[in-house]
CSV table of C-alpha atoms and ligand atoms in Angstrom, one decimal:
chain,number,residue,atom,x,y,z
U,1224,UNK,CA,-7.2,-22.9,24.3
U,1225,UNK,CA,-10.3,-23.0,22.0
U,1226,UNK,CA,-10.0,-20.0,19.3
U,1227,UNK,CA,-13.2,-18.1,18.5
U,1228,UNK,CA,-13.1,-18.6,14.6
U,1229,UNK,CA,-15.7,-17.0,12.2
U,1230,UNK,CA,-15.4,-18.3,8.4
U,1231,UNK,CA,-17.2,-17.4,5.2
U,1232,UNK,CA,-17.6,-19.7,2.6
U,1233,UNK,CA,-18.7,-17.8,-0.2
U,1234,UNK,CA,-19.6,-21.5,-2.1
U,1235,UNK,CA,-19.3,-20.8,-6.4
U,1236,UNK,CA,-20.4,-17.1,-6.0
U,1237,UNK,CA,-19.1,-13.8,-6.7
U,1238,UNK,CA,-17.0,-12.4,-10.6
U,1239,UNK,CA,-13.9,-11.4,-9.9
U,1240,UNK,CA,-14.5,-7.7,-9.4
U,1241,UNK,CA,-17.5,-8.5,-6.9
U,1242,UNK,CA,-15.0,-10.7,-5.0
U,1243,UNK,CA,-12.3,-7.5,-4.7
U,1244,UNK,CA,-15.0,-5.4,-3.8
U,1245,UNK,CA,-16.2,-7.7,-0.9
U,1246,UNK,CA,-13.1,-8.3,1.0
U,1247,UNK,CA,-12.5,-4.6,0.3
U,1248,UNK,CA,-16.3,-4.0,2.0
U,1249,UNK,CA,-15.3,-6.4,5.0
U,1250,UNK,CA,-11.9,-4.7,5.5
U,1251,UNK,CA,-13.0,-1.6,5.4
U,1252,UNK,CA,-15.6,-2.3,7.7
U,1253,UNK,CA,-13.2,-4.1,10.3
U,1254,UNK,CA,-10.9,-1.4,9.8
U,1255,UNK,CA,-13.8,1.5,11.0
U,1256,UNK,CA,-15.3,-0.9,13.7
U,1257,UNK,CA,-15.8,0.2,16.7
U,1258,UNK,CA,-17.7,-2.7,18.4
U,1259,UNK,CA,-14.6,-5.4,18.4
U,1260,UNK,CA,-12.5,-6.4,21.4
U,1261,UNK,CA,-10.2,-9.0,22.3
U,1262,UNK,CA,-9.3,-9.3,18.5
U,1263,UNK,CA,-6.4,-11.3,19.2
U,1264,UNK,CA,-9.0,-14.4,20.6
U,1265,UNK,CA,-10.8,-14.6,17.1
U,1266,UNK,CA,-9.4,-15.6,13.8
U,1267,UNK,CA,-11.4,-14.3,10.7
U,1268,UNK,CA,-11.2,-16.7,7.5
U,1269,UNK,CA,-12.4,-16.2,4.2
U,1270,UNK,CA,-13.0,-19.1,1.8
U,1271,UNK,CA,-13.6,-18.1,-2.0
U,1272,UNK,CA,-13.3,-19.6,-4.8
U,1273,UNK,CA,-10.0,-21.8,-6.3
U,1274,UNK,CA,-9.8,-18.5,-8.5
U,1275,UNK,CA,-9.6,-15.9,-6.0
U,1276,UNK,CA,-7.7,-17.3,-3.4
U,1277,UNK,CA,-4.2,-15.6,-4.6
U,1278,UNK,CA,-5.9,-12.2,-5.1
U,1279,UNK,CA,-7.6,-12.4,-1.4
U,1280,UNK,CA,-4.2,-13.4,0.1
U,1281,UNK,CA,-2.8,-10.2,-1.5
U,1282,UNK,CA,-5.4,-8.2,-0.1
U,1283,UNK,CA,-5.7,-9.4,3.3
U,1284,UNK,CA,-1.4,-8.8,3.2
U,1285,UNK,CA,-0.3,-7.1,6.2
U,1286,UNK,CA,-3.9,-7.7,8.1
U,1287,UNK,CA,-3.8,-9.3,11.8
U,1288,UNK,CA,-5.8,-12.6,12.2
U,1289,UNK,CA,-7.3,-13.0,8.8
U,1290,UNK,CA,-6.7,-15.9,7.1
U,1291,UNK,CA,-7.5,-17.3,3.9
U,1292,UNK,CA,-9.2,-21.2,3.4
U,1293,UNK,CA,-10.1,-23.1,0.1
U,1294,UNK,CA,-13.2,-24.7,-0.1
U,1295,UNK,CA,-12.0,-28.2,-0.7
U,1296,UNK,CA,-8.8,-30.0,-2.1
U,1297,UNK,CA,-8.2,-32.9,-4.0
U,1298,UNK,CA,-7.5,-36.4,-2.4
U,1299,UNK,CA,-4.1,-36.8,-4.1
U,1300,UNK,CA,-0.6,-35.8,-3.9
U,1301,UNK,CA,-0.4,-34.4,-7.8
U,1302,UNK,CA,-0.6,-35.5,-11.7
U,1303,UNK,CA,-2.9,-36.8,-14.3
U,1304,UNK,CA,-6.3,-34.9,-12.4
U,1305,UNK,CA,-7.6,-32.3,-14.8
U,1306,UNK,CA,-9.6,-29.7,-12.7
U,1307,UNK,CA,-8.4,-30.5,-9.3
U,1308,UNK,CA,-6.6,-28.8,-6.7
U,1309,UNK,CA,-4.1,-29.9,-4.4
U,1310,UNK,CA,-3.5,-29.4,-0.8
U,1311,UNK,CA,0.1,-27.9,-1.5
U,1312,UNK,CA,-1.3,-25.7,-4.2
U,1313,UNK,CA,-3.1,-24.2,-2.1
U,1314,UNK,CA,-0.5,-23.9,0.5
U,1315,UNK,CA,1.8,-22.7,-1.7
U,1316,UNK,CA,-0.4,-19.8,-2.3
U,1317,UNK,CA,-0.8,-18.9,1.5
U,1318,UNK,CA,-3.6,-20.3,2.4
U,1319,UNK,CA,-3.8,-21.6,6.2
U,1320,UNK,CA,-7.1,-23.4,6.1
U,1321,UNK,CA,-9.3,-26.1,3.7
U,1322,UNK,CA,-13.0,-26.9,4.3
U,1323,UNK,CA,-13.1,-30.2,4.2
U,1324,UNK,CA,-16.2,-32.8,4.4
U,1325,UNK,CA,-19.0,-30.2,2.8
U,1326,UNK,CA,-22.1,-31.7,2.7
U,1327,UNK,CA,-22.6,-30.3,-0.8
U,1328,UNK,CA,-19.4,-32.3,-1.4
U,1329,UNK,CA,-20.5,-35.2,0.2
U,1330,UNK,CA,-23.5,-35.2,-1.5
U,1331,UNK,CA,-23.3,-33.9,-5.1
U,1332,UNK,CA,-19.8,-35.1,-5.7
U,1333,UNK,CA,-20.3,-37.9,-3.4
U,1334,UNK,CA,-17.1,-38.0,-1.5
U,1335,UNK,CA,-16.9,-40.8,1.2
U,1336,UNK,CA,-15.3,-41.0,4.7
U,1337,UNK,CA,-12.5,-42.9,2.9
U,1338,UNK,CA,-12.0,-39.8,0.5
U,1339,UNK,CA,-12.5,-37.4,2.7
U,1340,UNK,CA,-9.7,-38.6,5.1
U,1341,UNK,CA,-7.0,-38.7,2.3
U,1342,UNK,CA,-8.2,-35.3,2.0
U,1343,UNK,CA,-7.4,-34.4,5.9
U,1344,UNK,CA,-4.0,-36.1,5.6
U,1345,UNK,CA,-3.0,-33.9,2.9
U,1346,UNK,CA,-4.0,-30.8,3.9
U,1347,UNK,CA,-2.4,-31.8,7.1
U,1348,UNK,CA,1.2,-32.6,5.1
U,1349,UNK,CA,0.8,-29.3,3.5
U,1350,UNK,CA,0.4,-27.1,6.8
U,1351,UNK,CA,-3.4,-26.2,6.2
U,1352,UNK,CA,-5.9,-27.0,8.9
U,1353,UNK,CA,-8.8,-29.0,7.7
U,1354,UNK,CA,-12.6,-27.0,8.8
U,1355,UNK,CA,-14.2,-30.4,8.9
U,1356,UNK,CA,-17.5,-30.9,8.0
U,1357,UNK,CA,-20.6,-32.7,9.8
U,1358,UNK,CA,-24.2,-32.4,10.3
U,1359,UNK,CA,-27.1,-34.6,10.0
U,1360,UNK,CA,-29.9,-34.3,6.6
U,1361,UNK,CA,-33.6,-33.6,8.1
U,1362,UNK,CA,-35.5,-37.1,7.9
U,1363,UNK,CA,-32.3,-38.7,10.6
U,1364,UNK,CA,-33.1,-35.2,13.0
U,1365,UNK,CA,-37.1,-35.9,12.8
U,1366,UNK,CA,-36.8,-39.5,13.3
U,1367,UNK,CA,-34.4,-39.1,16.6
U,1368,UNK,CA,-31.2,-40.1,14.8
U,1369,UNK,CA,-29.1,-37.0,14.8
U,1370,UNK,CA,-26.7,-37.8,17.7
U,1371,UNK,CA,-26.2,-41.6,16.0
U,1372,UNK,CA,-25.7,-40.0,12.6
U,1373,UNK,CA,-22.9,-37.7,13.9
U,1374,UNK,CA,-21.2,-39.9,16.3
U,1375,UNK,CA,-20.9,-42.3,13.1
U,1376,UNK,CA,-19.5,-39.4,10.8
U,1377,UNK,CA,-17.0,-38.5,13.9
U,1378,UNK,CA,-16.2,-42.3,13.9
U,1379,UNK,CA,-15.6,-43.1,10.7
U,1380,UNK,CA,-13.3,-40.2,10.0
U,1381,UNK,CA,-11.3,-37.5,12.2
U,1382,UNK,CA,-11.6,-40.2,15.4
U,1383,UNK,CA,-9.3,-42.7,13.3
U,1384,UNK,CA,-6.5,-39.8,13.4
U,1385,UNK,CA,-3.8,-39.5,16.1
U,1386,UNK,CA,-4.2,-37.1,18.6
U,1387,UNK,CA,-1.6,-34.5,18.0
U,1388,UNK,CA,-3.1,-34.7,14.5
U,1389,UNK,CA,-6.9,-34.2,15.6
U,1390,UNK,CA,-5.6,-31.2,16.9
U,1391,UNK,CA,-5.0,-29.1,14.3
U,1392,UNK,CA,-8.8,-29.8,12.9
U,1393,UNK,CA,-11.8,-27.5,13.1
U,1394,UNK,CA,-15.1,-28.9,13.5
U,1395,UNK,CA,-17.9,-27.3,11.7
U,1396,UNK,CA,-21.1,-29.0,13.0
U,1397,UNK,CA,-23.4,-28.2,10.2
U,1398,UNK,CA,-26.8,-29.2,9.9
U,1399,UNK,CA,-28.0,-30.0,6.2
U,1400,UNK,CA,-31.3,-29.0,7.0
U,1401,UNK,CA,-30.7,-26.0,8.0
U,1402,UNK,CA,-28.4,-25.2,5.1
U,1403,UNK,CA,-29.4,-22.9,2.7
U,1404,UNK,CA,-32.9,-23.3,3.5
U,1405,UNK,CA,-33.4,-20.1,6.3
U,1406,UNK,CA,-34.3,-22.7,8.5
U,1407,UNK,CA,-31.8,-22.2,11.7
U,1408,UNK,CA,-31.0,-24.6,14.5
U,1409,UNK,CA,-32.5,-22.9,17.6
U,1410,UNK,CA,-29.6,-21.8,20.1
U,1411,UNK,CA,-30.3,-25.0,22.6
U,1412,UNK,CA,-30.3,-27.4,19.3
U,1413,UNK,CA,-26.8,-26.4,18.4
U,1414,UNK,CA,-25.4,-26.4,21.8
U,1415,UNK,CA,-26.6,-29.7,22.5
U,1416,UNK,CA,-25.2,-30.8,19.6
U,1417,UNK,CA,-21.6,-29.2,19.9
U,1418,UNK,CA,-22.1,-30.2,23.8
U,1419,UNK,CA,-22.1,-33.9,22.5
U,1420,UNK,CA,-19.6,-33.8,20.2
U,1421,UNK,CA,-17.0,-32.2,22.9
U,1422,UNK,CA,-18.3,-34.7,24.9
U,1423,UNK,CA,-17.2,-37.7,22.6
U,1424,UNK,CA,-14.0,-35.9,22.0
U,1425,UNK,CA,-13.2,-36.0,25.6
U,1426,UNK,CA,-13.9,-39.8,25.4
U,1427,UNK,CA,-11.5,-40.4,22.6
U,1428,UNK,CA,-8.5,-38.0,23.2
U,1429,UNK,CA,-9.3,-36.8,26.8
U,1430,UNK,CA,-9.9,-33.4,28.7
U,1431,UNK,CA,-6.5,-31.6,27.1
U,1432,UNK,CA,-7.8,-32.0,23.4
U,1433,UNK,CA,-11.2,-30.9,24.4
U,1434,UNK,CA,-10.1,-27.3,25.2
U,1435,UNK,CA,-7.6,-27.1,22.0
U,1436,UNK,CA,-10.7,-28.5,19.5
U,1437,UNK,CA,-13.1,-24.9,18.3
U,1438,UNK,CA,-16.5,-26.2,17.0
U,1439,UNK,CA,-18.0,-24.3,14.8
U,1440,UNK,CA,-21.6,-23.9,13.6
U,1441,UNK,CA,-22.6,-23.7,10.5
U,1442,UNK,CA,-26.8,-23.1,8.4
U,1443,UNK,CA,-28.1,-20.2,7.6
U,1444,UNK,CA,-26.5,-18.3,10.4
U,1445,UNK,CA,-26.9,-14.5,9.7
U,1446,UNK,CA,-26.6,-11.3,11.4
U,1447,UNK,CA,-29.8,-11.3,13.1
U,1448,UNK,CA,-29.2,-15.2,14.8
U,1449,UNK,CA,-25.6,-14.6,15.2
U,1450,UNK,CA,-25.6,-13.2,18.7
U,1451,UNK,CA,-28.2,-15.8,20.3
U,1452,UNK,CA,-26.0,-19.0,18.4
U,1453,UNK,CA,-23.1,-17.7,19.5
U,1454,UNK,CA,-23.5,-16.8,23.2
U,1455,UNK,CA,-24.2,-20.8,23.8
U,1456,UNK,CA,-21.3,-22.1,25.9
U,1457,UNK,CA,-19.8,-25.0,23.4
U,1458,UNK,CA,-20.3,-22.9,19.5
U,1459,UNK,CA,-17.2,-21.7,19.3
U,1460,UNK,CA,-17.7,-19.7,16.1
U,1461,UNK,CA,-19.5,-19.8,12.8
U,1462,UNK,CA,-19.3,-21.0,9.1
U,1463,UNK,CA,-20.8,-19.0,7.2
U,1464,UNK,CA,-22.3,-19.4,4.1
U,1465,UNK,CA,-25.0,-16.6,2.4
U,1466,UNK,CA,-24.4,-13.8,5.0
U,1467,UNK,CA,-20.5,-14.0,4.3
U,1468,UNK,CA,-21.3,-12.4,0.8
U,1469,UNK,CA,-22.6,-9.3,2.3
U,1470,UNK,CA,-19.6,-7.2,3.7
U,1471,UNK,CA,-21.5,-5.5,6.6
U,1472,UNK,CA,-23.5,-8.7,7.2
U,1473,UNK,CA,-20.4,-10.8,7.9
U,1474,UNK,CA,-18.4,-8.1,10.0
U,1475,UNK,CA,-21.6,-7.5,12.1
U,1476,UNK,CA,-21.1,-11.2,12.9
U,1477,UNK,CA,-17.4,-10.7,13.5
U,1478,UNK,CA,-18.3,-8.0,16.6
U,1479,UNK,CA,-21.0,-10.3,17.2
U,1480,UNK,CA,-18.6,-12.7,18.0
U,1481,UNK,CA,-15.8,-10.6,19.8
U,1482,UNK,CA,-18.2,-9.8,21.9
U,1483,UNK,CA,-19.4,-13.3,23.5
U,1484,UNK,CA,-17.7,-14.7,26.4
U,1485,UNK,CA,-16.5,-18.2,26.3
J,42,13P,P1,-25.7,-20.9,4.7
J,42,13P,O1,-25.2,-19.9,5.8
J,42,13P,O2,-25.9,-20.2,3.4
J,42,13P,O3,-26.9,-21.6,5.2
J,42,13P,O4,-24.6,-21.9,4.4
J,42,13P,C1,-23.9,-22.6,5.5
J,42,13P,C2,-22.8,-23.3,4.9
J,42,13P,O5,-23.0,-24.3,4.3
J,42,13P,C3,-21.5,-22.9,5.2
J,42,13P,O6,-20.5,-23.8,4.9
């Protein structure tokens, strides 16, 4: 079954006390909700910094559904990489999840498909579940292209996997225009796109993959879009970037999300 999934990647922001004090705020905030049902359906992830991930794993201890992601790995096993991270450092800290395929990675760090899939296979060898990343950048949307563009991301990377690997992802249909920038896809832009991509899925690994596969969405979703993006049929969640910072923001989206019916 698809899994309503709602994560917040809090990108290179927040000291360490103002990341303590934010999962505290969204804790807290779970914790006195009173506008959350079928909690079991929706898994909450937070994705901070390398830095913080051991201190949010200690704090989220003992808390149902809420996992912990990193914001990328490195695409090798170990050894002579100053500054990187590996997948099973990560693991070994307790983390379930890795955002993988960012389009501020692929862009300002210029990781290809080739990278980015010895990225999936490790985090896959170390037990996390990749939250891939894909989305079109504005000039391939206004000239018609998006579809092409995304179909050819899906292609060259998570479609070249086996099937009871391609299971375990999480696609996070992201937008680059509309990250960042306030600039939203309307409700009927992302569920056409999300529509698609389930479609193509279907085509590659057939109808009992399409219903295991969550497809997130992911630009400058906040708590005031959250409830129109996330009603449409095929968006399975959110990734959440700037509105994951702010504690009552992000677990307004969280009942947002309980709430839909999928
Ligand atoms: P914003 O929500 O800040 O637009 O960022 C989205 C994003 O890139 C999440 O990964």
């Amino acid at each position: 079954m698809r899994r309503k999934i709602i994560a917040g990647n809090w990108k290179m922001n927040n000291t360490l006390p103002e990341a303590t004090s934010l999962v505290e705020g969204i804790l807290n905030g779970l914790e006195q909700s009173t506008n959350i049902t079928n909690r079991d359906l929706l898994d909450i992830v937070l994705a901070p910094p390398y830095p913080y991930l051991n201190l949010c794993k200690d704090l989220i201890k003992g808390k149902q559904g809420i996992y912990i992601a990193a914001q990328n790995c490195y695409s090798e096993e170990k050894g002579a990489y100053t500054g990187e991270v590996s997948a099973a450092m990560i693991s070994s800290i307790g983390a379930k999840y890795v955002i993988i395929g960012h389009s501020e990675r692929r862009n300002y760090f210029r990781e290809n498909s080739q990278m980015l899939m010895k990225k999936v296979d490790l985090a896959l060898k170390n037990n996390l579940r990749p939250i891939f990343c894909i989305g079109e950048l504005i000039h391939e949307r206004q000239s018609e292209r998006h579809f092409k563009v995304v179909r050819q991301q899906l292609a060259d990377t998570v479609f070249l996997m086996k099937e009871n690997d391609f299971r375990r992802i999480i696609i996070a249909y992201e937008p680059v225009w509309a990250i960042g920038t306030g600039l939203t896809a309307t409700p009927e832009q992302a569920q056409e796109m999300h529509s698609f991509i389930r479609q193509l899925i279907g085509v590659k690994f057939g109808r009992k993959t399409i219903n295991n596969i969550s497809i997130l969405y992911g630009g400058s979703c906040n708590a005031a879009n959250a409830a129109s993006l996330f009603a449409m049929p095929d968006v399975d969640g959110g990734l959440i970037g700037g509105a994951s910072l702010k504690a009552g923001d992000f677990v307004s989206m969280i009942e947002t999300l309980s709430n839909t019916n999928k």
